[in-house]
JSON list of C-alpha atoms in Angstrom, two decimals:
[
{"chain": "A", "resi": 10, "resn": "GLN", "atom": "CA", "xyz": [100.19, 95.92, 125.06]},
{"chain": "A", "resi": 11, "resn": "VAL", "atom": "CA", "xyz": [98.41, 94.99, 122.03]},
{"chain": "A", "resi": 12, "resn": "GLN", "atom": "CA", "xyz": [97.34, 97.42, 119.33]},
{"chain": "A", "resi": 13, "resn": "LEU", "atom": "CA", "xyz": [94.97, 96.64, 116.39]},
{"chain": "A", "resi": 14, "resn": "VAL", "atom": "CA", "xyz": [94.62, 99.18, 113.77]},
{"chain": "A", "resi": 15, "resn": "GLU", "atom": "CA", "xyz": [91.80, 99.18, 111.21]},
{"chain": "A", "resi": 16, "resn": "SER", "atom": "CA", "xyz": [91.33, 100.45, 107.84]},
{"chain": "A", "resi": 17, "resn": "GLY", "atom": "CA", "xyz": [89.31, 99.99, 104.44]},
{"chain": "A", "resi": 18, "resn": "GLY", "atom": "CA", "xyz": [86.05, 101.23, 105.22]},
{"chain": "A", "resi": 19, "resn": "GLY", "atom": "CA", "xyz": [83.93, 103.54, 103.80]},
{"chain": "A", "resi": 20, "resn": "LEU", "atom": "CA", "xyz": [80.79, 103.91, 101.38]},
{"chain": "A", "resi": 21, "resn": "VAL", "atom": "CA", "xyz": [79.87, 101.15, 99.30]},
{"chain": "A", "resi": 22, "resn": "GLN", "atom": "CA", "xyz": [76.77, 100.41, 97.17]},
{"chain": "A", "resi": 23, "resn": "THR", "atom": "CA", "xyz": [74.72, 96.78, 96.92]},
{"chain": "A", "resi": 24, "resn": "GLY", "atom": "CA", "xyz": [76.38, 94.61, 94.73]},
{"chain": "A", "resi": 25, "resn": "GLY", "atom": "CA", "xyz": [79.76, 95.96, 95.17]},
{"chain": "A", "resi": 26, "resn": "SER", "atom": "CA", "xyz": [82.57, 94.71, 97.29]},
{"chain": "A", "resi": 27, "resn": "LEU", "atom": "CA", "xyz": [85.04, 96.58, 100.25]},
{"chain": "A", "resi": 28, "resn": "ARG", "atom": "CA", "xyz": [87.71, 94.86, 101.88]},
{"chain": "A", "resi": 29, "resn": "LEU", "atom": "CA", "xyz": [88.79, 95.95, 105.56]},
{"chain": "A", "resi": 30, "resn": "SER", "atom": "CA", "xyz": [92.28, 95.11, 106.89]},
{"chain": "A", "resi": 31, "resn": "CYS", "atom": "CA", "xyz": [93.15, 94.71, 110.91]},
{"chain": "A", "resi": 32, "resn": "VAL", "atom": "CA", "xyz": [96.75, 95.15, 111.27]},
{"chain": "A", "resi": 33, "resn": "ALA", "atom": "CA", "xyz": [98.20, 93.87, 114.72]},
{"chain": "A", "resi": 34, "resn": "SER", "atom": "CA", "xyz": [101.22, 95.09, 116.31]},
{"chain": "A", "resi": 35, "resn": "ILE", "atom": "CA", "xyz": [102.18, 91.54, 117.55]},
{"chain": "A", "resi": 36, "resn": "ASN", "atom": "CA", "xyz": [102.62, 88.09, 115.91]},
{"chain": "A", "resi": 37, "resn": "ILE", "atom": "CA", "xyz": [98.66, 87.14, 115.01]},
{"chain": "A", "resi": 38, "resn": "ASP", "atom": "CA", "xyz": [100.16, 83.27, 115.14]},
{"chain": "A", "resi": 39, "resn": "SER", "atom": "CA", "xyz": [100.71, 84.42, 118.67]},
{"chain": "A", "resi": 40, "resn": "THR", "atom": "CA", "xyz": [97.00, 84.87, 119.33]},
{"chain": "A", "resi": 41, "resn": "GLU", "atom": "CA", "xyz": [94.07, 82.74, 119.92]},
{"chain": "A", "resi": 42, "resn": "GLY", "atom": "CA", "xyz": [92.67, 84.19, 116.85]},
{"chain": "A", "resi": 43, "resn": "ILE", "atom": "CA", "xyz": [90.80, 87.39, 115.35]},
{"chain": "A", "resi": 44, "resn": "ALA", "atom": "CA", "xyz": [87.49, 88.49, 115.21]},
{"chain": "A", "resi": 45, "resn": "TRP", "atom": "CA", "xyz": [85.70, 91.01, 113.29]},
{"chain": "A", "resi": 46, "resn": "TYR", "atom": "CA", "xyz": [82.86, 92.95, 114.78]},
{"chain": "A", "resi": 47, "resn": "ARG", "atom": "CA", "xyz": [80.14, 95.41, 113.60]},
{"chain": "A", "resi": 48, "resn": "GLN", "atom": "CA", "xyz": [78.16, 97.65, 115.98]},
{"chain": "A", "resi": 49, "resn": "VAL", "atom": "CA", "xyz": [75.48, 99.94, 114.92]},
{"chain": "A", "resi": 50, "resn": "PRO", "atom": "CA", "xyz": [73.98, 103.07, 116.95]},
{"chain": "A", "resi": 51, "resn": "GLY", "atom": "CA", "xyz": [71.60, 101.76, 119.76]},
{"chain": "A", "resi": 52, "resn": "LYS", "atom": "CA", "xyz": [72.39, 97.79, 119.34]},
{"chain": "A", "resi": 53, "resn": "GLN", "atom": "CA", "xyz": [74.63, 95.39, 120.64]},
{"chain": "A", "resi": 54, "resn": "ARG", "atom": "CA", "xyz": [77.96, 94.83, 119.04]},
{"chain": "A", "resi": 55, "resn": "ASP", "atom": "CA", "xyz": [77.60, 91.15, 116.84]},
{"chain": "A", "resi": 56, "resn": "LYS", "atom": "CA", "xyz": [80.81, 88.77, 115.70]},
{"chain": "A", "resi": 57, "resn": "VAL", "atom": "CA", "xyz": [80.65, 88.98, 111.97]},
{"chain": "A", "resi": 58, "resn": "ALA", "atom": "CA", "xyz": [83.33, 86.78, 111.18]},
{"chain": "A", "resi": 59, "resn": "GLN", "atom": "CA", "xyz": [86.56, 85.34, 113.06]},
{"chain": "A", "resi": 60, "resn": "SER", "atom": "CA", "xyz": [89.84, 83.42, 112.09]},
{"chain": "A", "resi": 61, "resn": "PHE", "atom": "CA", "xyz": [91.62, 81.07, 114.43]},
{"chain": "A", "resi": 62, "resn": "THR", "atom": "CA", "xyz": [95.41, 80.40, 114.55]},
{"chain": "A", "resi": 63, "resn": "ASN", "atom": "CA", "xyz": [94.36, 76.72, 113.97]},
{"chain": "A", "resi": 64, "resn": "GLY", "atom": "CA", "xyz": [92.97, 77.43, 110.89]},
{"chain": "A", "resi": 65, "resn": "ILE", "atom": "CA", "xyz": [89.09, 77.30, 111.61]},
{"chain": "A", "resi": 66, "resn": "THR", "atom": "CA", "xyz": [86.87, 80.12, 110.38]},
{"chain": "A", "resi": 67, "resn": "TRP", "atom": "CA", "xyz": [83.67, 81.14, 111.53]},
{"chain": "A", "resi": 68, "resn": "TYR", "atom": "CA", "xyz": [80.93, 83.51, 109.99]},
{"chain": "A", "resi": 69, "resn": "ALA", "atom": "CA", "xyz": [77.61, 84.93, 110.94]},
{"chain": "A", "resi": 70, "resn": "GLN", "atom": "CA", "xyz": [74.77, 83.19, 109.24]},
{"chain": "A", "resi": 71, "resn": "SER", "atom": "CA", "xyz": [74.16, 86.88, 108.06]},
{"chain": "A", "resi": 72, "resn": "VAL", "atom": "CA", "xyz": [77.17, 87.27, 106.02]},
{"chain": "A", "resi": 73, "resn": "LYS", "atom": "CA", "xyz": [77.89, 83.61, 104.89]},
{"chain": "A", "resi": 74, "resn": "GLY", "atom": "CA", "xyz": [78.51, 83.24, 101.32]},
{"chain": "A", "resi": 75, "resn": "ARG", "atom": "CA", "xyz": [79.06, 87.01, 100.92]},
{"chain": "A", "resi": 76, "resn": "PHE", "atom": "CA", "xyz": [81.94, 87.85, 103.31]},
{"chain": "A", "resi": 77, "resn": "THR", "atom": "CA", "xyz": [85.62, 86.08, 103.62]},
{"chain": "A", "resi": 78, "resn": "ILE", "atom": "CA", "xyz": [88.09, 86.42, 106.05]},
{"chain": "A", "resi": 79, "resn": "PHE", "atom": "CA", "xyz": [91.52, 86.25, 104.90]},
{"chain": "A", "resi": 80, "resn": "ARG", "atom": "CA", "xyz": [94.81, 85.58, 107.32]},
{"chain": "A", "resi": 81, "resn": "ASP", "atom": "CA", "xyz": [98.33, 87.43, 106.01]},
{"chain": "A", "resi": 82, "resn": "VAL", "atom": "CA", "xyz": [100.70, 86.33, 108.67]},
{"chain": "A", "resi": 83, "resn": "SER", "atom": "CA", "xyz": [103.40, 88.35, 106.57]},
{"chain": "A", "resi": 84, "resn": "ARG", "atom": "CA", "xyz": [101.31, 91.64, 107.45]},
{"chain": "A", "resi": 85, "resn": "ASN", "atom": "CA", "xyz": [100.43, 90.19, 110.77]},
{"chain": "A", "resi": 86, "resn": "ALA", "atom": "CA", "xyz": [96.69, 91.09, 109.13]},
{"chain": "A", "resi": 87, "resn": "ILE", "atom": "CA", "xyz": [93.53, 89.75, 109.09]},
{"chain": "A", "resi": 88, "resn": "ASP", "atom": "CA", "xyz": [91.05, 91.02, 106.48]},
{"chain": "A", "resi": 89, "resn": "LEU", "atom": "CA", "xyz": [87.28, 90.78, 105.76]},
{"chain": "A", "resi": 90, "resn": "GLU", "atom": "CA", "xyz": [86.54, 91.03, 102.11]},
{"chain": "A", "resi": 91, "resn": "MET", "atom": "CA", "xyz": [82.97, 92.06, 101.80]},
{"chain": "A", "resi": 92, "resn": "ASN", "atom": "CA", "xyz": [81.01, 91.17, 98.88]},
{"chain": "A", "resi": 93, "resn": "ASN", "atom": "CA", "xyz": [77.70, 91.82, 97.71]},
{"chain": "A", "resi": 94, "resn": "PRO", "atom": "CA", "xyz": [77.36, 94.08, 100.80]},
{"chain": "A", "resi": 95, "resn": "LYS", "atom": "CA", "xyz": [73.53, 94.73, 101.92]},
{"chain": "A", "resi": 96, "resn": "PRO", "atom": "CA", "xyz": [72.37, 97.91, 103.93]},
{"chain": "A", "resi": 97, "resn": "GLU", "atom": "CA", "xyz": [71.91, 95.91, 106.83]},
{"chain": "A", "resi": 98, "resn": "ASP", "atom": "CA", "xyz": [75.77, 95.60, 106.56]},
{"chain": "A", "resi": 99, "resn": "THR", "atom": "CA", "xyz": [75.96, 99.05, 107.68]},
{"chain": "A", "resi": 100, "resn": "GLY", "atom": "CA", "xyz": [77.96, 99.73, 110.70]},
{"chain": "A", "resi": 101, "resn": "VAL", "atom": "CA", "xyz": [81.08, 100.17, 112.39]},
{"chain": "A", "resi": 102, "resn": "TYR", "atom": "CA", "xyz": [83.34, 97.03, 111.99]},
{"chain": "A", "resi": 103, "resn": "SER", "atom": "CA", "xyz": [86.18, 96.47, 114.79]},
{"chain": "A", "resi": 104, "resn": "CYS", "atom": "CA", "xyz": [88.59, 93.76, 114.98]},
{"chain": "A", "resi": 105, "resn": "MET", "atom": "CA", "xyz": [89.53, 91.71, 118.30]},
{"chain": "A", "resi": 106, "resn": "ALA", "atom": "CA", "xyz": [92.28, 89.87, 119.15]},
{"chain": "A", "resi": 107, "resn": "SER", "atom": "CA", "xyz": [92.26, 87.34, 122.16]},
{"chain": "A", "resi": 108, "resn": "VAL", "atom": "CA", "xyz": [95.92, 87.03, 123.50]},
{"chain": "A", "resi": 109, "resn": "PHE", "atom": "CA", "xyz": [97.19, 84.83, 126.37]},
{"chain": "A", "resi": 110, "resn": "HIS", "atom": "CA", "xyz": [99.39, 86.16, 129.08]},
{"chain": "A", "resi": 111, "resn": "GLU", "atom": "CA", "xyz": [101.81, 84.32, 131.27]},
{"chain": "A", "resi": 112, "resn": "GLY", "atom": "CA", "xyz": [99.80, 84.88, 134.88]},
{"chain": "A", "resi": 113, "resn": "LEU", "atom": "CA", "xyz": [97.09, 86.95, 133.59]},
{"chain": "A", "resi": 114, "resn": "GLY", "atom": "CA", "xyz": [95.49, 84.49, 131.57]},
{"chain": "A", "resi": 115, "resn": "TRP", "atom": "CA", "xyz": [93.35, 85.73, 128.44]},
{"chain": "A", "resi": 116, "resn": "ARG", "atom": "CA", "xyz": [92.87, 89.25, 127.49]},
{"chain": "A", "resi": 117, "resn": "GLU", "atom": "CA", "xyz": [90.82, 90.80, 124.59]},
{"chain": "A", "resi": 118, "resn": "TYR", "atom": "CA", "xyz": [92.52, 93.79, 122.52]},
{"chain": "A", "resi": 119, "resn": "TRP", "atom": "CA", "xyz": [90.06, 95.92, 120.32]},
{"chain": "A", "resi": 120, "resn": "GLY", "atom": "CA", "xyz": [90.97, 98.27, 117.40]},
{"chain": "A", "resi": 121, "resn": "GLN", "atom": "CA", "xyz": [89.15, 101.67, 117.03]},
{"chain": "A", "resi": 122, "resn": "GLY", "atom": "CA", "xyz": [86.94, 100.48, 114.21]},
{"chain": "A", "resi": 123, "resn": "THR", "atom": "CA", "xyz": [86.36, 101.60, 110.98]},
{"chain": "A", "resi": 124, "resn": "GLN", "atom": "CA", "xyz": [82.92, 102.69, 109.27]},
{"chain": "A", "resi": 125, "resn": "VAL", "atom": "CA", "xyz": [81.23, 100.90, 106.88]},
{"chain": "A", "resi": 126, "resn": "THR", "atom": "CA", "xyz": [77.91, 102.31, 104.89]},
{"chain": "A", "resi": 127, "resn": "VAL", "atom": "CA", "xyz": [76.13, 100.38, 102.53]},
{"chain": "A", "resi": 128, "resn": "SER", "atom": "CA", "xyz": [73.80, 102.07, 100.29]},
{"chain": "A", "resi": 129, "resn": "SER", "atom": "CA", "xyz": [71.11, 100.60, 98.07]}
]
């Protein structure tokens, strides 16, 4: 069983910054990659950024140039630094890890999420 724990959420003003952390219970290099998602009530969960084990990173167009995803193998953590956040970035941020299990295939694991509220 893989556990993911997010932290770092809170209230931030536009123009400020916030850093979220997702700590995994396993070696993150054993995953395909870890992604950050955002969910707003009444809307589908959207992927915001992803860090792949092969070094590739991906960002949603809406956050490019403002958010940066960091990989810290020593902590088994994937951090998401949110710079110059906007009110539309408000939501519950959750991380997801894709892990391959022999005989079972790929399985996704999710954290509980952390609330981010951006005020103007």
